[in-house]
Short mmCIF file of C-alpha atoms and ligand atoms in Angstrom, two decimals:
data_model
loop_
_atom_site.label_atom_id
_atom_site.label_comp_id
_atom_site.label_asym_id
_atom_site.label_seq_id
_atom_site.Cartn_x
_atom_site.Cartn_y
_atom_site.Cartn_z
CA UNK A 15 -12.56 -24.04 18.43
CA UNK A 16 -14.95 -21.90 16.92
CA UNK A 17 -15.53 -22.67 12.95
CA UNK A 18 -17.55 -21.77 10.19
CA UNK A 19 -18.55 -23.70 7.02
CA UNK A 20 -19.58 -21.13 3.66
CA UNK A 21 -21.13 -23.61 0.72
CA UNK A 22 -21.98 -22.69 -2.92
CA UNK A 23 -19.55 -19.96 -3.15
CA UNK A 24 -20.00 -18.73 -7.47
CA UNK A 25 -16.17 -18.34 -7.41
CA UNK A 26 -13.60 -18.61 -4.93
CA UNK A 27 -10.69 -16.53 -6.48
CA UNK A 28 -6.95 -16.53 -5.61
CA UNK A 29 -6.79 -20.07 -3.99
CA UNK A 30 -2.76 -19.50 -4.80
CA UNK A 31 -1.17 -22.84 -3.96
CA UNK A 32 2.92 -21.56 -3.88
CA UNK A 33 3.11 -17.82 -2.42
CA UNK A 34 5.97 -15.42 -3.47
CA UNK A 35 5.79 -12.64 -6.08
CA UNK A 36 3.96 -13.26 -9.39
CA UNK A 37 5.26 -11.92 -12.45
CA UNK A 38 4.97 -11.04 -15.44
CA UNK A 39 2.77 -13.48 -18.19
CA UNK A 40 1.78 -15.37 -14.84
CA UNK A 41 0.26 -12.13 -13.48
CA UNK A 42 -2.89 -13.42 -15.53
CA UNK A 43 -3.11 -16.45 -13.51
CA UNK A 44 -5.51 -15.97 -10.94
CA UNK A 45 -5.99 -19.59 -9.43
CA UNK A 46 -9.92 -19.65 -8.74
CA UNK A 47 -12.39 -22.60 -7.70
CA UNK A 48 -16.00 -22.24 -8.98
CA UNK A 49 -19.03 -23.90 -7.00
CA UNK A 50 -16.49 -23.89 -3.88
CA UNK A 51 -16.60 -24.11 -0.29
CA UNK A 52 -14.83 -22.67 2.79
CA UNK A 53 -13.63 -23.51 6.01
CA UNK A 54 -12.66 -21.02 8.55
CA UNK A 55 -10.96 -22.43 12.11
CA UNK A 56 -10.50 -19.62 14.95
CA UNK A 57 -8.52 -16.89 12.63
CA UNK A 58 -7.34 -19.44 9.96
CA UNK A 59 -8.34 -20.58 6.45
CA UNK A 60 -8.69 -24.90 7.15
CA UNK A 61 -10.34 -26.30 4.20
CA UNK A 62 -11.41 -25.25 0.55
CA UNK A 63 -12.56 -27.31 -2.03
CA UNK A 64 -15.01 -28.15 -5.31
CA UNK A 65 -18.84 -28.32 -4.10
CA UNK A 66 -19.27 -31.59 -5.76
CA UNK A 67 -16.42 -33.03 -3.11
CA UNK A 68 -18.05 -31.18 0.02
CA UNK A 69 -18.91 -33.31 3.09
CA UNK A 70 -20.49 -30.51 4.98
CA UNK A 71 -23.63 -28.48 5.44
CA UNK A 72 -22.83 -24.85 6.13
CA UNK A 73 -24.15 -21.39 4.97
CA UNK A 74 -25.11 -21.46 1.86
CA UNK A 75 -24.28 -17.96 -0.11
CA UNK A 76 -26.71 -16.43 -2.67
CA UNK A 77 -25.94 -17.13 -5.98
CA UNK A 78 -23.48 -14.81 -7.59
CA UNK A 79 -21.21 -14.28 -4.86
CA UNK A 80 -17.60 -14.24 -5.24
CA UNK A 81 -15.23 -14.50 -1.98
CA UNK A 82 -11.57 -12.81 -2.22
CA UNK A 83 -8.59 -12.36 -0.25
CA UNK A 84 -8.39 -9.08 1.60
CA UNK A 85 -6.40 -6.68 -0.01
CA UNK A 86 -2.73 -5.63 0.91
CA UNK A 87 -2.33 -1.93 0.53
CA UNK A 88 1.60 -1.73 0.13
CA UNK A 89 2.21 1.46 0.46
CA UNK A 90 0.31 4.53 2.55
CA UNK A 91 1.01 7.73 4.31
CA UNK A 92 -2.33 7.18 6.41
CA UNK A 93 -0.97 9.12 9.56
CA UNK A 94 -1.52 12.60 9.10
CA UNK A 95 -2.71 15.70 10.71
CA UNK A 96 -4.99 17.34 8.23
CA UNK A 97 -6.38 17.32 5.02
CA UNK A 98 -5.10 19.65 2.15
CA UNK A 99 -8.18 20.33 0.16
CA UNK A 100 -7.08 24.09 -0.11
CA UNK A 101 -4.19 22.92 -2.27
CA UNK A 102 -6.46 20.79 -4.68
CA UNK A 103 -8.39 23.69 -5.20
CA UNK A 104 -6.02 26.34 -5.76
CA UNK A 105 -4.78 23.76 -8.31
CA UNK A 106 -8.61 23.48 -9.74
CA UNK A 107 -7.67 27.68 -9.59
CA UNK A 108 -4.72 26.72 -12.02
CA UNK A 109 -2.16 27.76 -8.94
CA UNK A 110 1.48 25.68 -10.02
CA UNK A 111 2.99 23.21 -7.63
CA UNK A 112 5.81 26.25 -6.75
CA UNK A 113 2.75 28.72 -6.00
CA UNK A 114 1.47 26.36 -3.90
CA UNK A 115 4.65 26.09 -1.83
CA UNK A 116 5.26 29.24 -1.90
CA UNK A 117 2.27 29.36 0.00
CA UNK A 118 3.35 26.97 2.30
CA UNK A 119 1.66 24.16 0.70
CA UNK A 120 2.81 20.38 0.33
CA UNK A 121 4.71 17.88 2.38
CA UNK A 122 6.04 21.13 4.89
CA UNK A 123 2.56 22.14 5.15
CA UNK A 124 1.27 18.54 6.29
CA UNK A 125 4.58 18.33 8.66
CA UNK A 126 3.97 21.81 10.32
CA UNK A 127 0.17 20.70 11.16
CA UNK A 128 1.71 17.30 12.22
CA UNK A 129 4.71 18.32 14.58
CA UNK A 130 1.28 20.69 16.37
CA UNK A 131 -0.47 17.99 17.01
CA UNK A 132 -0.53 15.73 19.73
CA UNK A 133 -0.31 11.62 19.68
CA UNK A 134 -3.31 11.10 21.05
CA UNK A 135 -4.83 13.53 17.90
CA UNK A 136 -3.19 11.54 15.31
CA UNK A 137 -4.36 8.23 16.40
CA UNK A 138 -7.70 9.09 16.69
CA UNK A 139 -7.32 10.54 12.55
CA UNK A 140 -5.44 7.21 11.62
CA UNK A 141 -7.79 5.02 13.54
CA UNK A 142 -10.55 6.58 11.65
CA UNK A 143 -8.85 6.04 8.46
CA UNK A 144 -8.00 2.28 8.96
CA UNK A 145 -11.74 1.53 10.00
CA UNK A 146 -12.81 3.44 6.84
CA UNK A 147 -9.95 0.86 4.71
CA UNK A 148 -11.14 -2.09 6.37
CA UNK A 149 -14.68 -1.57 5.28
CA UNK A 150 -13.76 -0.87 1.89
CA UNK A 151 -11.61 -4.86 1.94
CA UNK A 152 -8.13 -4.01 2.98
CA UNK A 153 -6.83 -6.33 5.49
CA UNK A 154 -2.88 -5.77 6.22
CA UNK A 155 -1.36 -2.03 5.53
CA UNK A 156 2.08 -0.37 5.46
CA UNK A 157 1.97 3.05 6.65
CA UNK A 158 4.90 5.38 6.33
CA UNK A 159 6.49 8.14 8.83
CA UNK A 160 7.16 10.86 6.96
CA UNK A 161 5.17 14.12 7.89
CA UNK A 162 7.51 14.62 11.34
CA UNK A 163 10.72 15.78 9.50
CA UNK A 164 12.23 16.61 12.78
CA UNK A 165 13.14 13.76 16.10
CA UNK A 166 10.31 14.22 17.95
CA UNK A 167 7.54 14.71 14.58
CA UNK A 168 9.51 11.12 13.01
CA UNK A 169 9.14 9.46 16.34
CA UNK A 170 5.68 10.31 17.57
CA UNK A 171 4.45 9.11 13.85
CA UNK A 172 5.90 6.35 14.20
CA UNK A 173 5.40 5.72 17.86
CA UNK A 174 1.00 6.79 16.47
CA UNK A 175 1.77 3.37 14.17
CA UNK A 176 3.10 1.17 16.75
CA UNK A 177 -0.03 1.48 18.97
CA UNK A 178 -2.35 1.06 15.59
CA UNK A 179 -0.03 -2.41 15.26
CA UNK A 180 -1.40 -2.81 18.59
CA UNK A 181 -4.87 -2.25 18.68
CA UNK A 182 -5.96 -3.01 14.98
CA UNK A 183 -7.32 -5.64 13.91
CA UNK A 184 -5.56 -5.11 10.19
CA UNK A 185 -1.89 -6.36 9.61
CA UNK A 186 0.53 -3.37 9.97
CA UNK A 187 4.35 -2.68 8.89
CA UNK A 188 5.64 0.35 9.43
CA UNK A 189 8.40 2.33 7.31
CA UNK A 190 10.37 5.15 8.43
CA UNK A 191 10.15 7.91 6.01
CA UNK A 192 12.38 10.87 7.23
CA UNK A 193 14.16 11.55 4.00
CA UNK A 194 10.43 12.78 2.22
CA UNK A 195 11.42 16.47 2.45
CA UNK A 196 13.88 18.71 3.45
CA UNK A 197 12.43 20.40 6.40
CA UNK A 198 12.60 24.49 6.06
CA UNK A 199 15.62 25.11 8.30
CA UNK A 200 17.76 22.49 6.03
CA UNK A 201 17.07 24.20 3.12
CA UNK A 202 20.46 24.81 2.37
CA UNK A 203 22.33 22.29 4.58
CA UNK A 204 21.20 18.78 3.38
CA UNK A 205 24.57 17.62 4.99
CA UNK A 206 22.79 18.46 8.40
CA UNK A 207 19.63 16.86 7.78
CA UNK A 208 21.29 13.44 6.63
CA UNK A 209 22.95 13.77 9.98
CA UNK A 210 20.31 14.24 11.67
CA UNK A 211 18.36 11.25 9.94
CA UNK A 212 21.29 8.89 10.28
CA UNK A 213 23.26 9.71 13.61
CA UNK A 214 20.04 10.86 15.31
CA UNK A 215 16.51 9.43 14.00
CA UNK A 216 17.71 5.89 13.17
CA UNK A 217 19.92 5.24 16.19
CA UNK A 218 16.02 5.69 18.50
CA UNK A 219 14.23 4.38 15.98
CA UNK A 220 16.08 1.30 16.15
CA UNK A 221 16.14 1.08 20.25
CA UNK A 222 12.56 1.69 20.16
CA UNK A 223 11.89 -0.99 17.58
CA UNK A 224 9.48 1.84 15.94
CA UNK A 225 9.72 0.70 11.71
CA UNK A 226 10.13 -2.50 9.40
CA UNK A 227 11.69 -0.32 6.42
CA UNK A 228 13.25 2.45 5.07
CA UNK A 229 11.95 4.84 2.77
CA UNK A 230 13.16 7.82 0.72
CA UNK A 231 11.62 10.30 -1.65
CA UNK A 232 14.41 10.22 -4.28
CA UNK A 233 13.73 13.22 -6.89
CA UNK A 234 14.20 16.04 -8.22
CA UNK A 235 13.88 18.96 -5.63
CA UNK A 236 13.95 16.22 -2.95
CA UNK A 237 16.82 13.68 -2.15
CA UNK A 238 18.76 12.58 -5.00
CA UNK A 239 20.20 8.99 -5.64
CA UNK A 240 23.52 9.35 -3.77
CA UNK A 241 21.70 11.02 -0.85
CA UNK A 242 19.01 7.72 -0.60
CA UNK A 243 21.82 5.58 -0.92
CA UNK A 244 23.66 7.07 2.12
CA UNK A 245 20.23 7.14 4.33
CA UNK A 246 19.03 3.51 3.27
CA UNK A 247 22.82 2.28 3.72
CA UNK A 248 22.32 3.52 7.53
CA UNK A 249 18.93 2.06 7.39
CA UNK A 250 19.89 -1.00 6.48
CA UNK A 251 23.25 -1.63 9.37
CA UNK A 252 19.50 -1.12 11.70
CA UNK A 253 18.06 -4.01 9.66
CA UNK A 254 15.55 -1.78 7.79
CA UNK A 255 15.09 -2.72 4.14
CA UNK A 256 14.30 -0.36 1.78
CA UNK A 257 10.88 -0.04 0.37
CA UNK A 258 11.15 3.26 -2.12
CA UNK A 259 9.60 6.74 -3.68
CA UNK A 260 11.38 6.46 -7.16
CA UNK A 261 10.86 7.87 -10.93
CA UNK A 262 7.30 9.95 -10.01
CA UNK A 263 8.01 13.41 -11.96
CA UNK A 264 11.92 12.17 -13.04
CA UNK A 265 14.13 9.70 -13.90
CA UNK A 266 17.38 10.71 -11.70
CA UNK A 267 18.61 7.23 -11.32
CA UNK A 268 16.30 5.82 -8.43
CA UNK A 269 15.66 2.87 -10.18
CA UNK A 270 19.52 1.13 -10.55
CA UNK A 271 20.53 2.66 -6.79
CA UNK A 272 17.26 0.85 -5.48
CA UNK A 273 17.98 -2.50 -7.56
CA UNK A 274 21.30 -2.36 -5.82
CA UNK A 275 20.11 -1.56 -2.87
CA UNK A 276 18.45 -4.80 -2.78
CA UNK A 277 14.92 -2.71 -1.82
CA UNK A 278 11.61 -4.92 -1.52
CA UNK A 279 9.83 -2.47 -3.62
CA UNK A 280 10.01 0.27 -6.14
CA UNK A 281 7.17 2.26 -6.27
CA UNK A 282 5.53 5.60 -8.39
CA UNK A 283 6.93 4.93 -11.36
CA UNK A 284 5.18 6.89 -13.53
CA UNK A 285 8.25 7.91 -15.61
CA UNK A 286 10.20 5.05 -16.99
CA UNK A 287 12.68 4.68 -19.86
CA UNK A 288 13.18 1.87 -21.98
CA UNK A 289 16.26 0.87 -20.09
CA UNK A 290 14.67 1.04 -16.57
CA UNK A 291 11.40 -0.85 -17.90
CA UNK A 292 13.81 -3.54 -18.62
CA UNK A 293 15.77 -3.48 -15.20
CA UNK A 294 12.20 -3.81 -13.74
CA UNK A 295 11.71 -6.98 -15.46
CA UNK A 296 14.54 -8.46 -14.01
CA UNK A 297 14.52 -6.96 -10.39
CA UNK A 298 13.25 -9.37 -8.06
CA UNK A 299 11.09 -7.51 -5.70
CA UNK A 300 8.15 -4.88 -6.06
CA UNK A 301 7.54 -2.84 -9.10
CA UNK A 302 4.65 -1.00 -7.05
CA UNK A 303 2.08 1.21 -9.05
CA UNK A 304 -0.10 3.63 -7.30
CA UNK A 305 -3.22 4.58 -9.72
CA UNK A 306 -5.40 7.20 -7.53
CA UNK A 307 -2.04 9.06 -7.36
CA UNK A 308 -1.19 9.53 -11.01
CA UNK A 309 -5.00 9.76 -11.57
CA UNK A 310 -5.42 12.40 -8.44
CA UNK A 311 -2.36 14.71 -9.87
CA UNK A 312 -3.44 14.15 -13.06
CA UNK A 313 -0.06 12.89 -14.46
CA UNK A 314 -0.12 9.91 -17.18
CA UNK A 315 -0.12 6.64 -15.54
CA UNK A 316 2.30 4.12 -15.18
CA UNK A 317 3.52 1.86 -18.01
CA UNK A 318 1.76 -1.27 -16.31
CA UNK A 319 1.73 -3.24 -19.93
CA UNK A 320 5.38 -2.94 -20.66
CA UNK A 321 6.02 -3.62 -16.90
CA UNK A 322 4.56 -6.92 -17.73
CA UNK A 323 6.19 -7.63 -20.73
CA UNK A 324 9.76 -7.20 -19.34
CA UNK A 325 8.66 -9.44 -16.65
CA UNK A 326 7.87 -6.84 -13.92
CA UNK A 327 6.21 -8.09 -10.57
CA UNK A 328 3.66 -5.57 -11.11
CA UNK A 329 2.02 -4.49 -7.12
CA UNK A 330 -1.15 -1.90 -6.88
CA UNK A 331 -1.33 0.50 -3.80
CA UNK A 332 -3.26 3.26 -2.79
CA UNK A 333 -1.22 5.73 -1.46
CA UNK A 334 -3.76 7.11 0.83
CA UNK A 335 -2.14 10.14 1.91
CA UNK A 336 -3.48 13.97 1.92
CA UNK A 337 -1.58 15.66 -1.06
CA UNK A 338 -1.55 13.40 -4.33
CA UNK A 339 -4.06 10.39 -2.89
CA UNK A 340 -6.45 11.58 -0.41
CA UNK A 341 -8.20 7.70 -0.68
CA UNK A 342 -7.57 4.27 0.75
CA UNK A 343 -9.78 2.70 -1.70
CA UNK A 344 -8.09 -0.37 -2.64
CA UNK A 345 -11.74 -1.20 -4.83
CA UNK A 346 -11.08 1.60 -6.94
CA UNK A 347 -7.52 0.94 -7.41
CA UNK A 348 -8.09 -2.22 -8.87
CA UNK A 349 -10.51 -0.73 -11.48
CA UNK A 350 -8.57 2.15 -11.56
CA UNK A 351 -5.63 0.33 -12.64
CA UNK A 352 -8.00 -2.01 -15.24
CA UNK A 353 -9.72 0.80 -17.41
CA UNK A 354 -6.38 3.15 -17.48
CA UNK A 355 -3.61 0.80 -17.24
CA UNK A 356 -5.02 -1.97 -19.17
CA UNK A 357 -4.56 -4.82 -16.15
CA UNK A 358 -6.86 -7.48 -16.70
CA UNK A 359 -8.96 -7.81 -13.42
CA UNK A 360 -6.98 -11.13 -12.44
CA UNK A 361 -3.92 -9.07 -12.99
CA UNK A 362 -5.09 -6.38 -10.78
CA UNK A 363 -6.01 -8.82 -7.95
CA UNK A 364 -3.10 -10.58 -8.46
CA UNK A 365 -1.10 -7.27 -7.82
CA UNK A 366 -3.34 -6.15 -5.00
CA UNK A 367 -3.37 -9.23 -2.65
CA UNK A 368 -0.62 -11.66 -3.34
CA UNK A 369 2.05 -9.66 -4.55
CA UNK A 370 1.04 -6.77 -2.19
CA UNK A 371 1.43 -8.95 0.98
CA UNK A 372 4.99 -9.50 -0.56
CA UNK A 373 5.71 -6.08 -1.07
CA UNK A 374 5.13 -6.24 3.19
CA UNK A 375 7.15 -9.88 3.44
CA UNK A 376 3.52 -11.25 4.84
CA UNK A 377 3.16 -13.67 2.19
CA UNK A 378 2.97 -16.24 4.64
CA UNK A 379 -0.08 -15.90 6.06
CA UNK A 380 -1.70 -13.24 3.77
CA UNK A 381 -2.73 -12.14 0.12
CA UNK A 382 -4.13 -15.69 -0.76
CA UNK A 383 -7.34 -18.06 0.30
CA UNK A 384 -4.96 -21.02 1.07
CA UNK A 385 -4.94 -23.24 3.72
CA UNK A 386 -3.26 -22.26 6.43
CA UNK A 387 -3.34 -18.36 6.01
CA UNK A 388 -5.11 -15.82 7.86
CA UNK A 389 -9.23 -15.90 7.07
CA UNK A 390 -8.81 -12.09 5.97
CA UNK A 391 -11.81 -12.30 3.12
CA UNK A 392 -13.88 -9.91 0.68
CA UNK A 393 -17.51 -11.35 0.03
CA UNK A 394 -18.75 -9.21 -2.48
CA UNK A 395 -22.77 -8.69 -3.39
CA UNK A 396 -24.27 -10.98 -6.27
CA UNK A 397 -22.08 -10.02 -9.57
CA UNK A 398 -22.68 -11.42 -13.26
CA UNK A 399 -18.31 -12.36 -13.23
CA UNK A 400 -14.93 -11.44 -11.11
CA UNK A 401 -14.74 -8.84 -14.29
CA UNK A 402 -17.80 -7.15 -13.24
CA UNK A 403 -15.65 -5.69 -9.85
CA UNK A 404 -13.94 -3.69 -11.84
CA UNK A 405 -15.83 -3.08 -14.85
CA UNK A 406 -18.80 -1.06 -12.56
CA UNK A 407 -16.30 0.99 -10.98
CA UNK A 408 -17.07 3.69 -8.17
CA UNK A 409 -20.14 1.34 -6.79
CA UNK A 410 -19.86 -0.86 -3.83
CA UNK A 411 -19.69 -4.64 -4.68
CA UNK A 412 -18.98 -5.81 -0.99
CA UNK A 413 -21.58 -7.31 1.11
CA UNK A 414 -18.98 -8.27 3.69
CA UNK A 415 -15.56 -7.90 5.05
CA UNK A 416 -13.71 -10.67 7.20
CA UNK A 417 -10.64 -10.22 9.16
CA UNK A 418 -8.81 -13.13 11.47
CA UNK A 419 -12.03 -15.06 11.05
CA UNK A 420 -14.96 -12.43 11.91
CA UNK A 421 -16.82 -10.61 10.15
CA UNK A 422 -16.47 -7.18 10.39
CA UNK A 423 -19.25 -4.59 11.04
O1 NIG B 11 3.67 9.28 -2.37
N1 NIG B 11 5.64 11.59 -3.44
C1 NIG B 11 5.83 11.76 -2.27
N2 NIG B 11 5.00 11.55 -1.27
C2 NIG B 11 3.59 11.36 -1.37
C3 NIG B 11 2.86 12.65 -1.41
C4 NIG B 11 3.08 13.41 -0.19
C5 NIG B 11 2.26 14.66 -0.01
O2 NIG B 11 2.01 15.41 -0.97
O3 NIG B 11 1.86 14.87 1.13
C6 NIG B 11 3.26 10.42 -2.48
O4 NIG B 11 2.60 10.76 -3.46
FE1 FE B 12 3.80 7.66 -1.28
#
């Protein structure tokens, strides 16, 4: 059994005890030993404790360090063909969103350059992206379908994530994402497209064993509430649970069809009433906020304070995709999510490991430093305080990343 023994850790932070969503006033709970240290067995997490009750002698780490659990990015679109950087320059160029797809910008313009490329292509891309993520500290990751829009595009994403599952060394679920656009030819015949997404997509998806969840973009222009109830009704006879795209640019009623939908998350949420603020507070699973996307399109972020206050179990995710997040940074999310949603940093790591491995049902054996769990850990550089991560935001605070027990290079 191989093991390793890390002494005179400055803080060991989100030693969580009993793991299931945290919410609300206990979001600023971060359970934290200081002067701690660590045992890893093989893959696992075996002992933690106070210095001062340490039998052991093991590598001692300079002074100032501070050792986190990985985080759990939620919610991605990190398959994709291309990059869009055109678009975010025609919008520098003050172009609107409806010039833009006009021009054949958008989710159609990232699902034309997907359905051209091959599997092999898009693996490569994604690979890239999820060694980029796990450098940065993420160590489990949902990644959506999404950019296929047609059989064969829907399948061969989600067929590109089944062999990342495979060869990765990061924790992967996968969530099919068919209903994120109306593809060009069902313009005008969203009766055919559901069709196609429930008698055809689902029925394969299913044999294959190719998602977790099920996902739709419910808005304005897109798929409204009694269309996402139909799809994530089918979805869920297949055993998919729905994790969902609701209230970015509108309220149209995402919020109550998802509560009753019984979806693991909610997420956007950028534009909340009063009312669904309040259903939030009560809902039981993932009130998911995505920072670098409201930041990114320049929209007002989400009400994270009020969130809290109703009793919201608030989860941070990056989005990474190539329209409205081109970043996996899960580092500036959390201070993202500090200076413009007011979190307090324990709140923000609370939201980004814990509650994020919930938002994935991987609570289990991720999102904490408890015994027992998977030794996926962040060991940052020297720092004056855990506050100090997100307070000097945009520089690197992590010396090393450790996933299943080794270190990373
Ligand atoms: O989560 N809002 C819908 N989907 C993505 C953006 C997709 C795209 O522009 O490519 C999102 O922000
Ligand atoms: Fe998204």
């Amino acid at each position: 059994m191989a093991s390793s023994i890390f002494t005179h850790i400055s803080l060991l932070a989100g030693t969580h005890q009993h793991c299931s969503f945290i919410r609300g006033k206990a979001m600023k709970e971060l359970p934290s030993i200081e002067n701690a240290y660590l045992i890893i067995e093989d893959d696992h997490i075996a002992e933690l404790g106070r210095m001062e009750d340490c039998k052991f002698q093991g590598t001692r780490l300079d002074a100032g360090t501070i050792v986190l659990p990985a985080w759990c990015d939620s919610h991605t679109h990190l398959v994709f063909a291309a990059s869009r950087e055109e678009e975010y320059i025609d919008k520098i160029n003050g172009l609107t969103y409806a010039h833009i797809a006009e021009k054949g910008g958008g989710i159609l313009n990232s699902a034309q350059k997907l359905n051209d490329a091959t599997e092999d292509e898009l693996f490569i891309k994604a690979w890239q992206r999820l060694e980029e993520i796990k450098l940065m500290g993420t160590g489990a990751v949902e990644i959506k379908s999404g950019y296929g829009l047609s059989l064969e595009g829907e399948l061969k994403m989600l067929r590109v994530i089944n062999k990342l599952k495979a060869k990765s060394e990061l924790k992967i679920k996968s969530t099919f994402l068919g209903a994120h656009a109306f593809p060009k030819e069902y313009k005008d015949d969203h009766e055919g497209y559901l069709q196609l997404i429930i008698e055809k997509m689902l029925p394969q998806i299913s044999n294959e064993g190719l998602a977790d969840y099920i996902d739709t973009f419910c808005e304005s222009g897109f798929f409204n509430t009694e269309e996402m109830i139909r799809i994530c009704t089918a979805g869920k006879s297949y055993g998919l649970k729905p994790k969902l795209h609701v209230n970015q640019l509108n309220s149209i009623g995402g919020i109550e069809a998802g509560i009753q939908l019984g979806a693991l998350s909610l997420d956007h949420l950028e534009t909340l009433t009063e009312n669904e603020i309040a259903q939030l507070g009560k809902y039981k699973g993932a009130s998911t906020l995505l920072p670098t996307a409201a930041y990114f399109l320049r929209m007002d972020m989400p009400p994270a304070r009020a969130l809290i206050n109703a009793g919201a179990a608030i989860t941070l995710a990056s989005d990474y995709n190539p329209g409205s997040s081109p970043s996996g940074n899960m580092n500036l999310v959390h201070s993202l999510s500090c200076i413009q949603m007011k979190l307090l940093p324990e709140e923000a790591i609370n939201a980004a490991t814990i509650n994020g491995a919930c938002a994935m049902e991987l609570e289990k054996e991720y999102g904490s430093i408890t015994v027992g769990k998977k030794a996926n850990l962040i060991f940052t550089n020297p720092v004056p305080s855990l506050s100090y991560l997100s307070y000097a935001f945009g520089n690197n605070h992590i010396k090393k990343v450790m996933l299943n027990g080794n270190f990373i290079s």
